[in-house]
mmCIF file of C-alpha atoms and ligand atoms in Angstrom:
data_model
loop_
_atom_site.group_PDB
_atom_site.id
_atom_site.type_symbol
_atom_site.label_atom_id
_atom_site.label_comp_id
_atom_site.label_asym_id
_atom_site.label_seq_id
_atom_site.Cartn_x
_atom_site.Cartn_y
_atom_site.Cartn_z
ATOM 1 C CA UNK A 1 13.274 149.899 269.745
ATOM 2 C CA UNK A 2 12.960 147.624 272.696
ATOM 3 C CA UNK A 3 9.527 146.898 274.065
ATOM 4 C CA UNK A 4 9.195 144.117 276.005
ATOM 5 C CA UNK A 5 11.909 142.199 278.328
ATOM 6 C CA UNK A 6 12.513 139.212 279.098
ATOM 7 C CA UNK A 7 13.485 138.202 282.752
ATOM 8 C CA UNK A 8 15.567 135.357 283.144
ATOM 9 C CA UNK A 9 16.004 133.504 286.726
ATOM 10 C CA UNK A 10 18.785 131.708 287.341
ATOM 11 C CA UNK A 11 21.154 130.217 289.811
ATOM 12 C CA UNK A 12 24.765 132.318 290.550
ATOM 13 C CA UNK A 13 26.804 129.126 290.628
ATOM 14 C CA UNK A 14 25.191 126.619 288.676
ATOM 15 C CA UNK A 15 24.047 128.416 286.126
ATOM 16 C CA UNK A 16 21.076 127.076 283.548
ATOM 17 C CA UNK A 17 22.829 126.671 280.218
ATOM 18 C CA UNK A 18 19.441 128.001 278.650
ATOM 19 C CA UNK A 19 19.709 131.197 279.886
ATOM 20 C CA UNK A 20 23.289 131.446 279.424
ATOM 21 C CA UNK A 21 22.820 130.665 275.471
ATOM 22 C CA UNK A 22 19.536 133.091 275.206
ATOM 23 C CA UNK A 23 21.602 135.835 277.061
ATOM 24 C CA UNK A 24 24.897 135.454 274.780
ATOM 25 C CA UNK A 25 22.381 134.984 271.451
ATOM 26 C CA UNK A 26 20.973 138.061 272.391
ATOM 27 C CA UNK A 27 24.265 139.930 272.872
ATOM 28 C CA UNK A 28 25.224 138.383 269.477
ATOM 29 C CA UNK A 29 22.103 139.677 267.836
ATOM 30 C CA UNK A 30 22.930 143.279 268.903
ATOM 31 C CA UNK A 31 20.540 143.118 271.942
ATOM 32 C CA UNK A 32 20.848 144.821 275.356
ATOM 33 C CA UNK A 33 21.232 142.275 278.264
ATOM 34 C CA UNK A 34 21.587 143.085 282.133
ATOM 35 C CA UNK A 35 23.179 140.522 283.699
ATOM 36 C CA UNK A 36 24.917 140.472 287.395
ATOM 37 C CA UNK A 37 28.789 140.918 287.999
ATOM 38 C CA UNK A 38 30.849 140.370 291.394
ATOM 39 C CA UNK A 39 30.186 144.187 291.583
ATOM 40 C CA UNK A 40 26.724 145.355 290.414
ATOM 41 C CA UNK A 41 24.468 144.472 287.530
ATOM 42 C CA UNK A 42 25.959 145.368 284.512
ATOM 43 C CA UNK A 43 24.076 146.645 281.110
ATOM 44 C CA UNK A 44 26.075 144.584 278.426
ATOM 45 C CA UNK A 45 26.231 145.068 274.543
ATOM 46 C CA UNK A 46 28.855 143.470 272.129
ATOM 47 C CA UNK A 47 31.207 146.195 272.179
ATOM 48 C CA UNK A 48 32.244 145.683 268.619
ATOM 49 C CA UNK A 49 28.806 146.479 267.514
ATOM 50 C CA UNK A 50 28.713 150.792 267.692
ATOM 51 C CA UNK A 51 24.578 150.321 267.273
ATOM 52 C CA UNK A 52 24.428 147.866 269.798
ATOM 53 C CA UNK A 53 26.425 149.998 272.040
ATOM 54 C CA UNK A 54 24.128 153.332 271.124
ATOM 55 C CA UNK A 55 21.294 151.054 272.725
ATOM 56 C CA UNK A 56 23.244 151.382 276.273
ATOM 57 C CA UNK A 57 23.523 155.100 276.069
ATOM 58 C CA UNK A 58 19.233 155.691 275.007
ATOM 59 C CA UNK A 59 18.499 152.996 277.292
ATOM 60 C CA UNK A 60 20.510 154.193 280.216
ATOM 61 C CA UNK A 61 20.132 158.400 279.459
ATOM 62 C CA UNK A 62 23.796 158.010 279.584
ATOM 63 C CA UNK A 63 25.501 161.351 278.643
ATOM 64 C CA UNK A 64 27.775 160.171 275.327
ATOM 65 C CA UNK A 65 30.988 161.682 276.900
ATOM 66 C CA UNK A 66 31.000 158.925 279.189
ATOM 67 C CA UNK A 67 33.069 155.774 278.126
ATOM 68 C CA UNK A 68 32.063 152.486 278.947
ATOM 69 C CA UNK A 69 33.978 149.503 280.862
ATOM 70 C CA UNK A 70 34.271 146.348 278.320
ATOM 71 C CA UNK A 71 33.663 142.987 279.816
ATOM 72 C CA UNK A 72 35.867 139.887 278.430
ATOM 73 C CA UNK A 73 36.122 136.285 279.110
ATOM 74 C CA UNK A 74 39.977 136.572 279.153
ATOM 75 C CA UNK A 75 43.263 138.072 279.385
ATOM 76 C CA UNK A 76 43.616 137.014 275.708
ATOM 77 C CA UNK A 77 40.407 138.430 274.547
ATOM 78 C CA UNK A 78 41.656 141.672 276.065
ATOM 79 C CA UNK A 79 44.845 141.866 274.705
ATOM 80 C CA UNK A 80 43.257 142.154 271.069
ATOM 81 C CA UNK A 81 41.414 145.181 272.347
ATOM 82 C CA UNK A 82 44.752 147.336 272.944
ATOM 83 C CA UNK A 83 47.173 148.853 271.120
ATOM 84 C CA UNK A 84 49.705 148.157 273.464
ATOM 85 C CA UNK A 85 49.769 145.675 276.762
ATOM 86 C CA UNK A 86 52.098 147.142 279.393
ATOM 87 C CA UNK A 87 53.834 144.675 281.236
ATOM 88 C CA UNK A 88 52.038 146.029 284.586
ATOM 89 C CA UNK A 89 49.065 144.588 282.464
ATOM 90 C CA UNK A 90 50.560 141.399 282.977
ATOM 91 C CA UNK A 91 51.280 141.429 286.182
ATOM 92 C CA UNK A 92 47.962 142.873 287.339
ATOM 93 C CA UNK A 93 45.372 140.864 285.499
ATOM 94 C CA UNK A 94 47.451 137.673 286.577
ATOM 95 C CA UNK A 95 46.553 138.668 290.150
ATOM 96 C CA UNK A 96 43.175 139.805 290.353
ATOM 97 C CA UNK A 97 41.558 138.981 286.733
ATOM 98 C CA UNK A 98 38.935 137.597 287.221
ATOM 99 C CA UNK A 99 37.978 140.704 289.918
ATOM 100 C CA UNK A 100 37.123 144.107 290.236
ATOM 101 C CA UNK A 101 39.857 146.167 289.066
ATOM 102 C CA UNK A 102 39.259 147.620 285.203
ATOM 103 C CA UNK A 103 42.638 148.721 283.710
ATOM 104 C CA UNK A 104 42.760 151.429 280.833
ATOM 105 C CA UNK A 105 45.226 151.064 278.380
ATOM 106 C CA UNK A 106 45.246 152.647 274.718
ATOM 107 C CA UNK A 107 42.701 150.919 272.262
ATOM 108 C CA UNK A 108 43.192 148.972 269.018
ATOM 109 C CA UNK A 109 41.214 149.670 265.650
ATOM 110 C CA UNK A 110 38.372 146.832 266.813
ATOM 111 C CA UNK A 111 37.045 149.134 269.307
ATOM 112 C CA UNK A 112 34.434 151.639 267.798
ATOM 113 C CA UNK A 113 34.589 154.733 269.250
ATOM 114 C CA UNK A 114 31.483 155.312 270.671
ATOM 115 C CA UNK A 115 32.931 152.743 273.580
ATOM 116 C CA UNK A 116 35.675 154.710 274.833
ATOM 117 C CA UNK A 117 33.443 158.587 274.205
ATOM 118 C CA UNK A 118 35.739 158.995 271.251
ATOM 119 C CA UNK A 119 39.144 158.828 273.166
ATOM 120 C CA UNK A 120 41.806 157.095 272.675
ATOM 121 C CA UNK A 121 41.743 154.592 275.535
ATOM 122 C CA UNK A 122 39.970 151.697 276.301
ATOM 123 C CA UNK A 123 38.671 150.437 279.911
ATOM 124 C CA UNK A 124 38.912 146.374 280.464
ATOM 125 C CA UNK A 125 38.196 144.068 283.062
ATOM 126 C CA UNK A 126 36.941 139.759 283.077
ATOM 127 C CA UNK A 127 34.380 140.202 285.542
ATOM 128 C CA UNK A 128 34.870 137.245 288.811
ATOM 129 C CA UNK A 129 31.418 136.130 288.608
ATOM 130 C CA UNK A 130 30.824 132.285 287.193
ATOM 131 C CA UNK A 131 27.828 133.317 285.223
ATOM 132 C CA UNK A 132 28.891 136.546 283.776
ATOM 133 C CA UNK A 133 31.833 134.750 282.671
ATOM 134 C CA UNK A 134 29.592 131.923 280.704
ATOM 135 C CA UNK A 135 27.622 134.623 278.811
ATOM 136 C CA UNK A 136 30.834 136.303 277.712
ATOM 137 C CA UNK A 137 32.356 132.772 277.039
ATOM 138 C CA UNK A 138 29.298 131.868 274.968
ATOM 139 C CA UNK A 139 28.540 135.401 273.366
ATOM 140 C CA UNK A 140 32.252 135.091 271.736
ATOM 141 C CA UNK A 141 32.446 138.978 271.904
ATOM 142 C CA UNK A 142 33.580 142.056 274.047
ATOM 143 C CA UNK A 143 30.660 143.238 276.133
ATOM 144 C CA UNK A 144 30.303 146.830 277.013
ATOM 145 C CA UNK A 145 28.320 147.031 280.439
ATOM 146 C CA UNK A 146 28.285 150.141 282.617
ATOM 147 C CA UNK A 147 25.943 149.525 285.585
ATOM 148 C CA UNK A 148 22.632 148.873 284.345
ATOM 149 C CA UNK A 149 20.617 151.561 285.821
ATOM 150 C CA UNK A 150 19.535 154.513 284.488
ATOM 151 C CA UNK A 151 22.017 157.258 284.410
ATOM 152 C CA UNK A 152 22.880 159.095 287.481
ATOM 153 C CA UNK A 153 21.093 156.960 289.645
ATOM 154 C CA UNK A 154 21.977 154.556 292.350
ATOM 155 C CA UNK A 155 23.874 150.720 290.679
ATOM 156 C CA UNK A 156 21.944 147.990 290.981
ATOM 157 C CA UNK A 157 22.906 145.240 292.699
ATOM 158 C CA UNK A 158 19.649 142.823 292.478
ATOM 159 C CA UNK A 159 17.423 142.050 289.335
ATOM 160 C CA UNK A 160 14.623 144.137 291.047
ATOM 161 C CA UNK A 161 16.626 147.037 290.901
ATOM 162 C CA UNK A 162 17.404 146.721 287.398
ATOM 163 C CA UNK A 163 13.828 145.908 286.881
ATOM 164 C CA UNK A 164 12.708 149.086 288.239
ATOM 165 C CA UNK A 165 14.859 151.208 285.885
ATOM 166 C CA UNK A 166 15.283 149.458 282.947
ATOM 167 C CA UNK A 167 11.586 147.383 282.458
ATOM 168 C CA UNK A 168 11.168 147.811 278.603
ATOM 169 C CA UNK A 169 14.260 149.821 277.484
ATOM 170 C CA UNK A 170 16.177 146.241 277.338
ATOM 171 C CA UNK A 171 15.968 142.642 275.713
ATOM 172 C CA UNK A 172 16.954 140.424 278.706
ATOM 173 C CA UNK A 173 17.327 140.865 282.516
ATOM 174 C CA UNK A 174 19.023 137.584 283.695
ATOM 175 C CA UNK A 175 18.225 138.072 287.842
ATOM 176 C CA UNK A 176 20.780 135.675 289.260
ATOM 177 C CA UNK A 177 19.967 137.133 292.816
ATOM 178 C CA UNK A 178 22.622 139.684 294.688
ATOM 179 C CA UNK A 179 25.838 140.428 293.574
ATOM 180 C CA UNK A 180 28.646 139.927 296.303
ATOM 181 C CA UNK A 181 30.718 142.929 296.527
ATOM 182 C CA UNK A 182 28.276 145.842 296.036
ATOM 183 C CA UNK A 183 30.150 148.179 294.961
ATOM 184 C CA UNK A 184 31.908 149.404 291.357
ATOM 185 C CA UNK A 185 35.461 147.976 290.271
ATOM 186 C CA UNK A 186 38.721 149.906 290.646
ATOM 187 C CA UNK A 187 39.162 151.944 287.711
ATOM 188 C CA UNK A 188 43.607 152.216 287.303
ATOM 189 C CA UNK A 189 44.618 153.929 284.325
ATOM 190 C CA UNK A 190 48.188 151.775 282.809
ATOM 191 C CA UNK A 191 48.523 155.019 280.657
ATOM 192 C CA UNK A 192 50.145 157.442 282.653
ATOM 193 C CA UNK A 193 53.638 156.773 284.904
ATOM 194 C CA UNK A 194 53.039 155.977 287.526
ATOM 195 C CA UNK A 195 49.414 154.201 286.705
ATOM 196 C CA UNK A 196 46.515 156.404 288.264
ATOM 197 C CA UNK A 197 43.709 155.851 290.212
ATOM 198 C CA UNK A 198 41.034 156.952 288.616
ATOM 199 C CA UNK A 199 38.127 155.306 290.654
ATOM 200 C CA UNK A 200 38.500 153.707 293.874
ATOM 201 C CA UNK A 201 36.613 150.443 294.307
ATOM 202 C CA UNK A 202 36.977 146.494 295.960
ATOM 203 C CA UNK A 203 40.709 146.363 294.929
ATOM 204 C CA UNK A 204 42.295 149.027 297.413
ATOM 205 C CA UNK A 205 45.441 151.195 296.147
ATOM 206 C CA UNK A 206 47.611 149.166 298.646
ATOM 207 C CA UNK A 207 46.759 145.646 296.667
ATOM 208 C CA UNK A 208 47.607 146.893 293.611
ATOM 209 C CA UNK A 209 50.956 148.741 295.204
ATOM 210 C CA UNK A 210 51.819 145.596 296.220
ATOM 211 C CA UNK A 211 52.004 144.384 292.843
ATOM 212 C CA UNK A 212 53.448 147.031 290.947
ATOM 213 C CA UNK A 213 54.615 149.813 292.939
ATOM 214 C CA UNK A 214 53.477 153.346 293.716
ATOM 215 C CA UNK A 215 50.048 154.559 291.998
ATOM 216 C CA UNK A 216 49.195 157.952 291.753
ATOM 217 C CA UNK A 217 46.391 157.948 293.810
ATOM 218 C CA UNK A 218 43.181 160.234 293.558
ATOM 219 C CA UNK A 219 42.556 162.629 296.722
ATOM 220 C CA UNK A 220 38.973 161.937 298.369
ATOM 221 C CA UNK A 221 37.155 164.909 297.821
ATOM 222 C CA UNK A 222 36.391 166.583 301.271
ATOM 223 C CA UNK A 223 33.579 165.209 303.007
ATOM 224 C CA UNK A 224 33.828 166.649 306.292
ATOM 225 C CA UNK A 225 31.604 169.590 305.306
ATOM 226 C CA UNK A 226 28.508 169.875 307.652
ATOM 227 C CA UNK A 227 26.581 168.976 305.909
ATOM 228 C CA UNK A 228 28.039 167.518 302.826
ATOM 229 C CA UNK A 229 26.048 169.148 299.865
ATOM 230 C CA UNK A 230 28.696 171.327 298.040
ATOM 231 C CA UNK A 231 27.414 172.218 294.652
ATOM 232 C CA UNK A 232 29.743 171.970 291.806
ATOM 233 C CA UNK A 233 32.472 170.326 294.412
ATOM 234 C CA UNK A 234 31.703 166.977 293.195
ATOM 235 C CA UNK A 235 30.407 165.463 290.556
ATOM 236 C CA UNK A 236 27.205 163.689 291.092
ATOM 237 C CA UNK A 237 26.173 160.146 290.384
ATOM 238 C CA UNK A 238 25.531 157.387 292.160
ATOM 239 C CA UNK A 239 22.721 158.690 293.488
ATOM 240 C CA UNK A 240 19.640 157.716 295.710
ATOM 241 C CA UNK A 241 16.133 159.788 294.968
ATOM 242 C CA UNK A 242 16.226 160.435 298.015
ATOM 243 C CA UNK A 243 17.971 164.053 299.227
ATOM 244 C CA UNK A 244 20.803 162.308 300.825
ATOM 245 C CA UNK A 245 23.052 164.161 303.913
ATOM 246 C CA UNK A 246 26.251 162.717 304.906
ATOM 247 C CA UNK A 247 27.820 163.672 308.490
ATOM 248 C CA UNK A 248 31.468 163.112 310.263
ATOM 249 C CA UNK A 249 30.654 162.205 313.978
ATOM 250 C CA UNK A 250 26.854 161.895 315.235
ATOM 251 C CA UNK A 251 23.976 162.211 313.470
ATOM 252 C CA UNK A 252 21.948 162.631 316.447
ATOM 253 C CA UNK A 253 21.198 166.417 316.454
ATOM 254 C CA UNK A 254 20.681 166.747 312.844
ATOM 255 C CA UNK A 255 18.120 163.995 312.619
ATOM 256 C CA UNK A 256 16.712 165.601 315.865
ATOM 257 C CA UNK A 257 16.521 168.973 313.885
ATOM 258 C CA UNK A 258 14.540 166.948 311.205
ATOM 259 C CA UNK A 259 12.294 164.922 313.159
ATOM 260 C CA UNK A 260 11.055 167.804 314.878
ATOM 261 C CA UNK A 261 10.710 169.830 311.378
ATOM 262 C CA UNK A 262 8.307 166.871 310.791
ATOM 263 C CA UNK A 263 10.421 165.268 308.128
ATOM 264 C CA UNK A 264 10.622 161.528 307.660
ATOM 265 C CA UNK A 265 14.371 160.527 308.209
ATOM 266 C CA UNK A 266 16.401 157.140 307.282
ATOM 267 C CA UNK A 267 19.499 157.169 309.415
ATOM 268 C CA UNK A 268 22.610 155.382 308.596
ATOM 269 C CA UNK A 269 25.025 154.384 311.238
ATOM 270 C CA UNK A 270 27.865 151.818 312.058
ATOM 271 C CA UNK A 271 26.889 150.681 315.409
ATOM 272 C CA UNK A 272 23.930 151.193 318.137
ATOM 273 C CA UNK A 273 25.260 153.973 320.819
ATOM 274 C CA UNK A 274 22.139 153.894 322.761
ATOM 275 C CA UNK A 275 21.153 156.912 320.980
ATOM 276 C CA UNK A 276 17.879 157.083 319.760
ATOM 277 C CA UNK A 277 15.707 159.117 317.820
ATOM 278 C CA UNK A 278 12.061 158.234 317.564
ATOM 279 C CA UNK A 279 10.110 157.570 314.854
ATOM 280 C CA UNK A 280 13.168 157.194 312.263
ATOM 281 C CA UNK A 281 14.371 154.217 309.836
ATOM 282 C CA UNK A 282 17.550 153.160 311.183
ATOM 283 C CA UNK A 283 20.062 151.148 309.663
ATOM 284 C CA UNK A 284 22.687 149.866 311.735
ATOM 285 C CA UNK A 285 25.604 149.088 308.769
ATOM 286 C CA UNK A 286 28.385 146.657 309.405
ATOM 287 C CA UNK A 287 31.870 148.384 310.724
ATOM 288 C CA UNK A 288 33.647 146.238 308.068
ATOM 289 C CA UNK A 289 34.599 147.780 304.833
ATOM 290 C CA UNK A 290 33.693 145.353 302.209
ATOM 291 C CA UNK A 291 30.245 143.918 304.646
ATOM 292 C CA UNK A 292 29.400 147.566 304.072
ATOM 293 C CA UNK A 293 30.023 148.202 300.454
ATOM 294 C CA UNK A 294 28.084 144.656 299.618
ATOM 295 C CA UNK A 295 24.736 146.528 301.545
ATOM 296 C CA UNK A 296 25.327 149.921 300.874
ATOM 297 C CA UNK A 297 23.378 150.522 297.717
ATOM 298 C CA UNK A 298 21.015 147.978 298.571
ATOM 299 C CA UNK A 299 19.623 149.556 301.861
ATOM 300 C CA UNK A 300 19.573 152.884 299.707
ATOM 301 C CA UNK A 301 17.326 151.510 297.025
ATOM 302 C CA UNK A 302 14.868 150.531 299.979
ATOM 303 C CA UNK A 303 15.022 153.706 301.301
ATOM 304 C CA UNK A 304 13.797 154.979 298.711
ATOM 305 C CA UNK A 305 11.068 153.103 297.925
ATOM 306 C CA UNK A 306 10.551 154.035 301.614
ATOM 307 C CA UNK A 307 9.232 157.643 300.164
ATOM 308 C CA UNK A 308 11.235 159.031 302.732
ATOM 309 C CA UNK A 309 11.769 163.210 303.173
ATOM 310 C CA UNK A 310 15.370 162.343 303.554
ATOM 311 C CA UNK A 311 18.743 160.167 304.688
ATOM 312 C CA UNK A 312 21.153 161.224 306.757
ATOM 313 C CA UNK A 313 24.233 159.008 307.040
ATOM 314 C CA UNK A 314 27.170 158.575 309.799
ATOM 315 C CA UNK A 315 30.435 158.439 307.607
ATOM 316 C CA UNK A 316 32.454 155.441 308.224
ATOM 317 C CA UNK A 317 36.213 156.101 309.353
ATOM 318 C CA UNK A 318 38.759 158.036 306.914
ATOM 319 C CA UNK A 319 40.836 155.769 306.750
ATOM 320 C CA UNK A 320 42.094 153.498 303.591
ATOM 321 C CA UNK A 321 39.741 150.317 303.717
ATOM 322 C CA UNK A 322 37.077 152.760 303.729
ATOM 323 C CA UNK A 323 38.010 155.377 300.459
ATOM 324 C CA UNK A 324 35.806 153.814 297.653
ATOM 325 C CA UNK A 325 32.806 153.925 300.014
ATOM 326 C CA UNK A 326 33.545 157.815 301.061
ATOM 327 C CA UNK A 327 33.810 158.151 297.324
ATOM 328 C CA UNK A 328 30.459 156.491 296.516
ATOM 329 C CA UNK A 329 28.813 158.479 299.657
ATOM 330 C CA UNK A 330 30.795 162.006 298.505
ATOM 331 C CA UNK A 331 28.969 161.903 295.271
ATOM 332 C CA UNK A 332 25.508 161.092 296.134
HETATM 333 P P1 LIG B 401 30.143 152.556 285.044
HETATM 334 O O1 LIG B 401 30.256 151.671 283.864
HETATM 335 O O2 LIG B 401 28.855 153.291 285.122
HETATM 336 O O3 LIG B 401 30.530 151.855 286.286
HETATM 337 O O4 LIG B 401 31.230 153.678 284.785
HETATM 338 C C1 LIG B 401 32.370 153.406 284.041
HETATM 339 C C2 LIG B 401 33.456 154.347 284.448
HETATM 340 O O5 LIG B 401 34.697 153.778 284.022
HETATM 341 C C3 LIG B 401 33.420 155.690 283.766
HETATM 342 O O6 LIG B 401 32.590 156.610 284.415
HETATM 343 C C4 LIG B 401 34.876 156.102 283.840
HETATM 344 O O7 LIG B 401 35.155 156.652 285.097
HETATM 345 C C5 LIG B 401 35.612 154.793 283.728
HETATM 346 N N1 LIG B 401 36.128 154.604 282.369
HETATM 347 C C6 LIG B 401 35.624 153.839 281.395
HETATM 348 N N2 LIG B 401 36.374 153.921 280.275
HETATM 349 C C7 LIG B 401 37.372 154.763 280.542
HETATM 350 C C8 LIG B 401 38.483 155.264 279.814
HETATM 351 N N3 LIG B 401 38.713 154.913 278.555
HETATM 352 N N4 LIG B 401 39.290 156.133 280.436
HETATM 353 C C9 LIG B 401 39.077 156.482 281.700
HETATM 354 N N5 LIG B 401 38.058 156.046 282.461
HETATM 355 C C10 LIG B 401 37.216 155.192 281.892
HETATM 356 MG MG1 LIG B 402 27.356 153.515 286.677
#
């Protein structure tokens, strides 16, 4: 069992070759490392290793139906992962590898089962982030990382985040301060015809259209419900501690109603409108897609430590830059 951690600082760019060879040692070992990706902090183990892997479901609370995403240096040291490597495979990870967008494709024999939740797919993506890229260059293995917070919960997307969850369930947290984007990787599944969205995220649908045609794309789950809570509508994850609301249009009269009920509000919006309600935490957010989804989760985690009664949030526009934050804010 793990007991204590070991935090690692480091610089993002120019990354300390010490930590880089303690963090891939450790994933080599069968250890649990959290290290940052150009989307959150990710909770790696070598992926070829089904006891190493077990570590990131007890560690996490994750439920054992849910597969994880496997990390690689390279298109080549994904290829050896599937059974078969569709030529939209190809195409895609030539354009945005190293980036956000994890394609599933049908596994090989390496992968143990316990990666994929016992299916017969496999989820890969080489992470755009210099120093994630050196520990999986150095650990010489596939590393399974889902978001390294505990299960449910909000992704990290600082050290102190994954500090605050995962403090003595793993071996090494290497903090390399924020992570850029903010936000989860497109998930597109290469199985099906046409490929599917399965999880909207920093690549849009239209990027990946542009490469290889029409994708069958997911329908945002409606969030125009006033307010949003719809039990057994949506799955939920991704998920402040806070009771979150979120709103089309104004939030003015709802956090009104609050604020009078006594409650202690943090208010999301896009702009200033002159609007204001006293006595509340507002957040003004960027009106800029990917500005927003690099804050989003951060602003939520201080929020929470706020100990506020609740957050109310002015959706963004519906409109296509803006789907994998709805889907982020429709399952909170
Ligand atoms: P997380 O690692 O927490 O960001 O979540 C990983 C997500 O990737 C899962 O919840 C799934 O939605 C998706 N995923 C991973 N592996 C597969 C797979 N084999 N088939 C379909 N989706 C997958
Ligand atoms: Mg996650």
């Amino acid at each position: 069992m793990v007991s204590a951690t070991r935090i690692l600082a480091t610089d993002a760019d120019s990354p300390d070759a010490a930590v880089i060879a303690q963090a891939a040692e450790t994933l080599r070992a069968g250890g649990l490392v959290a290290f940052p990706t150009e989307t959150v902090y990710g909770l790696g183990a070598n992926a070829l290793d089904a006891r190493a892997v077990a570590g990131i479901f007890i560690a996490k609370g994750r439920p054992a139906g849910n597969p994880l995403i496997v990390h690689v240096a390279n298109t080549q040291a994904a290829r050896v992962l599937v059974a078969d490597w569709p030529g939209a495979a190809d195409l895609l990870a030539k354009q945005f590898w190293p980036g956000p967008l994890t394609l599933v494709m049908k596994k090989s024999a390496l992968v143990p089962d316990i990666v994929t939740a016992g299916g017969p797919t496999v989820a890969l993506r080489v992470p755009g982030h210099k120093l994630a890229l050196a520990i999986l260059d150095a650990a010489g293995v596939p590393v399974a990382a889902p978001s390294a917070n505990r299960s449910a919960q909000l992704s990290p997307t600082r050290a102190e985040h994954v500090v605050r969850d995962l403090l003595g369930r793993v071996d090494v947290i290497v903090d390399a301060g924020p992570t850029a984007g903010g936000l989860e990787s497109t998930v597109l599944d290469l199985t099906t015809t046409p490929p599917r969205l399965l999880r909207p995220g920093l690549v849009s649908p239209a990027e990946i259209e542009a490469i290889v045609g029409p994708i069958e794309r997911r329908p945002v789950a409606a969030l125009d419900k006033q307010p949003l809570r719809s039990p057994g509508l949506l799955e939920r994850h991704y998920s402040p501690r806070t009771p979150i609301e979120c709103l089309a249009g104004s939030g003015v009269p709802r956090v009104t109603e609050l604020t009078h009920q006594g409650q202690r509000i943090g208010w999301l919006r896009l702009a200033a409108t002159g609007d204001v309600v006293a006595g509340v935490t507002l957040v003004l957010m960027p009106d800029e897609p990917a500005a927003y989804a690099a804050m989003l989760y951060a602003v939520l985690h201080e929020l929470d430590a706020a100990g506020l009664d609740r957050i109310i949030v002015e959706l963004p526009p519906r409109t296509e830059p803006w789907l994998a934050i709805h889907d982020r804010l429709g399952r909170m």
